[in-house]
Each structure stands twice: as structure tokens, then as C-alpha cells.
Coordinates of C-alpha atoms in Angstrom, one line a residue:
X1374 CA 11.9 0.5 -41.6
X1375 CA 12.9 -2.9 -43.1
X1376 CA 16.0 -4.3 -41.2
X1377 CA 16.9 -6.0 -44.5
X1378 CA 18.3 -2.6 -45.7
X1379 CA 20.6 -2.0 -42.7
X1380 CA 23.7 -3.3 -44.5
X1381 CA 23.0 -1.1 -47.5
X1382 CA 23.5 2.0 -45.3
X1383 CA 27.2 1.2 -45.4
X1384 CA 27.6 0.9 -49.1
X1385 CA 25.2 3.5 -50.6
X1386 CA 26.6 6.5 -52.3
X1387 CA 25.4 9.2 -54.7
X1388 CA 26.2 8.5 -58.3
X1389 CA 26.8 12.0 -59.5
X1390 CA 27.8 10.5 -62.9
X1391 CA 26.3 7.2 -64.2
X1392 CA 29.4 6.2 -66.1
X1393 CA 31.4 3.0 -66.3
X1394 CA 28.8 1.1 -64.4
X1395 CA 28.1 -1.6 -66.9
X1396 CA 25.5 -2.2 -69.6
X1397 CA 22.8 -3.8 -67.6
X1398 CA 19.4 -2.2 -67.8
X1399 CA 16.5 -1.9 -65.3
X1400 CA 13.8 -4.3 -66.5
X1401 CA 10.1 -3.5 -66.7
X1402 CA 9.3 -5.9 -63.9
X1403 CA 11.8 -4.1 -61.7
X1404 CA 10.1 -0.8 -62.3
X1405 CA 6.8 -2.4 -61.2
X1406 CA 8.5 -3.8 -58.1
X1407 CA 9.8 -0.4 -57.2
X1408 CA 6.3 1.0 -57.4
X1409 CA 5.0 -1.8 -55.3
X1410 CA 7.7 -1.4 -52.7
X1411 CA 7.1 2.3 -52.4
X1412 CA 3.5 1.7 -51.6
X1413 CA 4.5 -0.5 -48.7
X1414 CA 7.2 1.6 -47.1
X1415 CA 6.6 2.9 -43.6
X1416 CA 5.3 6.5 -43.3
X1417 CA 6.0 9.0 -40.5
X1418 CA 2.7 10.5 -41.3
X1419 CA 0.4 7.9 -42.9
X1420 CA -2.4 10.5 -43.3
X1421 CA -0.3 12.4 -45.8
X1422 CA -0.9 11.1 -49.3
X1423 CA 2.2 10.4 -51.4
X1424 CA 2.9 8.9 -54.9
X1425 CA 5.7 8.3 -57.3
X1426 CA 6.0 8.4 -61.1
X1427 CA 8.9 6.6 -62.9
X1428 CA 9.9 8.2 -66.2
X1429 CA 12.7 7.7 -68.7
X1430 CA 15.4 10.2 -67.7
X1431 CA 15.1 11.9 -71.1
X1432 CA 11.5 12.9 -70.4
X1433 CA 12.7 15.2 -67.6
X1434 CA 15.8 16.4 -69.4
X1435 CA 18.2 14.6 -67.1
X1436 CA 21.7 15.1 -68.5
X1437 CA 23.8 12.7 -66.5
X1438 CA 23.3 9.3 -68.2
X1439 CA 20.6 8.0 -65.8
X1440 CA 18.0 5.5 -67.2
X1441 CA 15.0 6.7 -65.2
X1442 CA 14.0 9.3 -62.7
X1443 CA 11.6 8.6 -59.9
X1444 CA 9.5 11.7 -59.2
X1445 CA 8.0 11.9 -55.7
X1446 CA 4.7 13.7 -55.1
X1447 CA 2.9 14.6 -51.8
X1448 CA 0.1 16.5 -50.3
X1449 CA 1.3 19.7 -48.8
X1450 CA 0.6 19.3 -45.1
X1451 CA 2.6 19.9 -41.9
X1452 CA 5.9 18.0 -42.0
X1453 CA 5.2 16.7 -45.5
X1454 CA 8.9 17.2 -46.5
X1455 CA 10.1 15.2 -43.5
X1456 CA 7.7 12.5 -44.4
X1457 CA 9.0 12.4 -48.0
X1458 CA 12.5 12.2 -46.7
X1459 CA 11.7 9.3 -44.5
X1460 CA 10.0 7.4 -47.3
X1461 CA 12.5 8.4 -49.9
X1462 CA 15.4 7.1 -47.8
X1463 CA 13.7 3.7 -47.6
X1464 CA 13.4 3.9 -51.4
X1465 CA 17.0 4.8 -51.7
X1466 CA 18.2 1.8 -49.7
X1467 CA 15.7 -0.5 -51.4
X1468 CA 17.3 0.5 -54.8
X1469 CA 20.8 0.0 -53.5
X1470 CA 19.8 -3.4 -52.2
X1471 CA 18.7 -4.3 -55.7
X1472 CA 21.9 -3.0 -57.4
X1473 CA 20.4 0.2 -58.7
X1474 CA 22.5 3.3 -58.3
X1475 CA 20.8 6.5 -57.1
X1476 CA 21.2 10.3 -57.1
X1477 CA 18.8 12.7 -55.3
X1478 CA 18.5 15.5 -57.8
X1479 CA 17.2 18.6 -56.3
X1480 CA 17.4 20.9 -59.3
X1481 CA 15.6 18.5 -61.7
X1482 CA 12.6 19.9 -63.4
X1483 CA 9.5 17.6 -63.5
X1484 CA 7.3 17.3 -66.6
X1485 CA 4.3 17.7 -64.3
X1486 CA 4.2 19.8 -61.2
X1487 CA 1.0 18.1 -60.1
X1488 CA 0.0 14.4 -60.2
X1489 CA -3.3 13.0 -59.0
X1490 CA -3.8 16.1 -56.9
X1491 CA -0.4 15.9 -55.3
X1492 CA 2.5 18.4 -55.5
X1493 CA 5.9 17.5 -56.9
X1494 CA 8.6 17.4 -54.2
X1495 CA 11.9 15.9 -55.6
X1496 CA 13.3 13.3 -57.9
X1497 CA 15.8 10.5 -57.6
X1498 CA 17.7 9.5 -60.8
X1499 CA 18.5 5.8 -61.1
X1500 CA 20.6 3.4 -63.2
X1501 CA 21.4 -0.3 -62.9
X1502 CA 24.8 -1.1 -61.5
X1503 CA 26.3 -4.4 -62.5
X1504 CA 29.2 -4.4 -60.1
X1505 CA 28.6 -4.1 -56.3
X1506 CA 32.3 -3.0 -56.0
X1507 CA 31.2 0.4 -57.5
X1508 CA 29.4 1.2 -54.3
X1509 CA 31.1 2.9 -51.4
X1510 CA 33.9 0.6 -50.1
X1511 CA 34.5 2.4 -46.8
X1512 CA 31.6 4.6 -45.5
X1513 CA 33.8 5.9 -42.7
X1514 CA 36.0 7.7 -45.2
X1515 CA 33.0 9.9 -46.3
X1516 CA 33.2 13.5 -45.3
X1517 CA 30.9 14.1 -42.4
X1518 CA 30.8 16.4 -39.3
X1519 CA 32.4 15.0 -36.1
X1520 CA 30.1 13.6 -33.6
X1521 CA 30.6 16.4 -31.1
X1522 CA 29.1 18.8 -33.6
X1523 CA 25.9 16.9 -34.1
X1524 CA 25.2 14.9 -30.9
X1525 CA 25.4 15.3 -27.2
X1526 CA 24.8 12.6 -24.5
X1527 CA 25.2 8.9 -24.8
X1528 CA 25.4 7.8 -28.5
X1529 CA 23.9 4.4 -27.6
X1530 CA 25.7 3.0 -30.7
X1531 CA 23.5 4.8 -33.3
X1532 CA 25.0 8.3 -33.6
X1533 CA 28.1 6.9 -35.3
X1534 CA 26.0 5.6 -38.1
X1535 CA 23.3 8.2 -38.2
X1536 CA 25.9 10.9 -38.9
X1537 CA 26.3 9.4 -42.4
X1538 CA 22.7 10.2 -43.4
X1539 CA 22.5 12.0 -46.7
X1540 CA 21.5 15.7 -46.8
X1541 CA 21.1 18.3 -49.4
X1542 CA 24.6 19.4 -50.6
X1543 CA 26.0 17.4 -47.6
X1544 CA 25.0 20.3 -45.3
X1545 CA 24.1 17.9 -42.4
X1546 CA 21.6 20.4 -40.8
X1547 CA 20.8 18.3 -37.7
X1548 CA 21.6 18.2 -34.1
X1549 CA 20.6 15.4 -31.7
X1550 CA 20.5 15.3 -27.9
X1551 CA 20.1 12.3 -25.7
X1552 CA 18.9 13.4 -22.3
X1553 CA 17.5 11.0 -19.7
X1554 CA 16.9 8.4 -22.4
X1555 CA 14.9 10.8 -24.6
X1556 CA 16.5 11.7 -28.0
X1557 CA 15.6 15.0 -29.4
X1558 CA 16.5 15.7 -33.1
X1559 CA 16.6 19.3 -34.3
X1560 CA 17.3 21.0 -37.6
X1561 CA 19.0 24.3 -37.7
X1562 CA 18.8 26.9 -40.4
X1563 CA 22.0 28.2 -41.8
X1564 CA 21.4 31.0 -44.3
X1565 CA 23.2 31.1 -47.6
X1566 CA 23.6 29.1 -50.8
X1567 CA 25.6 25.8 -51.0
X1568 CA 27.5 25.1 -54.3
X1569 CA 25.1 25.6 -57.2
X1570 CA 22.1 25.5 -54.8
X1571 CA 20.6 28.9 -54.0
X1572 CA 19.8 29.6 -50.4
X1573 CA 16.0 29.2 -50.8
X1574 CA 16.5 25.8 -52.3
X1575 CA 18.9 24.6 -49.6
X1576 CA 16.4 25.6 -46.9
X1577 CA 13.7 23.6 -48.8
X1578 CA 15.7 20.5 -49.4
X1579 CA 17.2 20.3 -45.9
X1580 CA 13.7 19.7 -44.7
X1581 CA 13.4 16.5 -46.7

């Protein structure tokens, strides 16, 4: 993953409402650059085909004042959702780096369930942000599980930051163990819905 984006981890946040963020618009050349950047992001599973489509938010009935929605598509193969999550987080940080606010929108409905033989997975709503101060000012004030609930063993200086990774409805469904220099990351399944998200959807999105 591009080290250029590391600092963006500390300021990214989900814009649940794209309001009072200025009048700047995402230019057509920026949309082209987003597409080009996506094609270059590192893949966990390079053999799994992925693609994106960028549409005006109105074309997917997005109701929260976004400009565009990025629809992510993938082949359905083993670990394809994990692969999408890894690529999508690079996309998220790339957008933040370029002053574009983001919202992973799990309940969004695509205009096309299939694209170029690939299945729709999830969308990210976006809008230009003209003031960097509108991003998160102090990441460590964000609500996250304490380290002892998600990590055992030496944190080697990464657990403190990794615990701020985004997850569906902020469920944080992971647990990491550092044992003899080997880090094992697991995902647990906790049944039940979360907020407006039904149980089946939570289980799906927590794999991304």
C-alpha cells in the first residue's frame, strides 16, 4: 500500500451527511484519475478481477447530497470480499488525500447488479471537501474497542493504529494475535442486526 496515504489514516472519517462542506465540485479529470488510481492499487488476490463505475449519485438514488457514487464490482471467488475491502480502503485513503469526502454505503442500490461479467459488491459515496479542517481532528477520540479486546501479544506499534480501521456499522469484528513474531488476524461472527443493518447484511459487509 502506498506509504503516501499513511497520514490520511489519522484524518479520514465517514461523511454521513455531505453538508456545509463547500461548493467545490469534483472535476472530470479527477474522476479519470480515480479510475486510473484504482487500477494501480495493490491487490490481496491479483487473480480476482475487479472494476469500478463512477456514477452521479442521483443515478443510484443516493439521498444524502453526495456528488458521485463509486460502485465496486468483483468476481465471486474465495476471499473476494476481503480483497475488495483491501482495495477499497486504498481507494478511501486516496480520496481523502485528494480532499474528497467518503461514505461507504452498504444499503445503496446499484443501477446494475452486473458489470463486465462482475458482481456488484458495495458503493462509496463521494463529495469534494474544500476545507481540510472538516476531516477528523483527533482520531483517538473515535469510539473503538480497547486494545485488550482485539489484540494479544506485542503490539509492535501497529495495533494502536490498526484498531481505527473502518468496519460495517463500526462492529470491529476482528481479533489479532502476535505469537512468536507471527501475527494471526481472525474475524468472528456475532449474530444479530446492527442499527438499520439486518443480520445477514452485517455478516456480509463485515467480510469486506
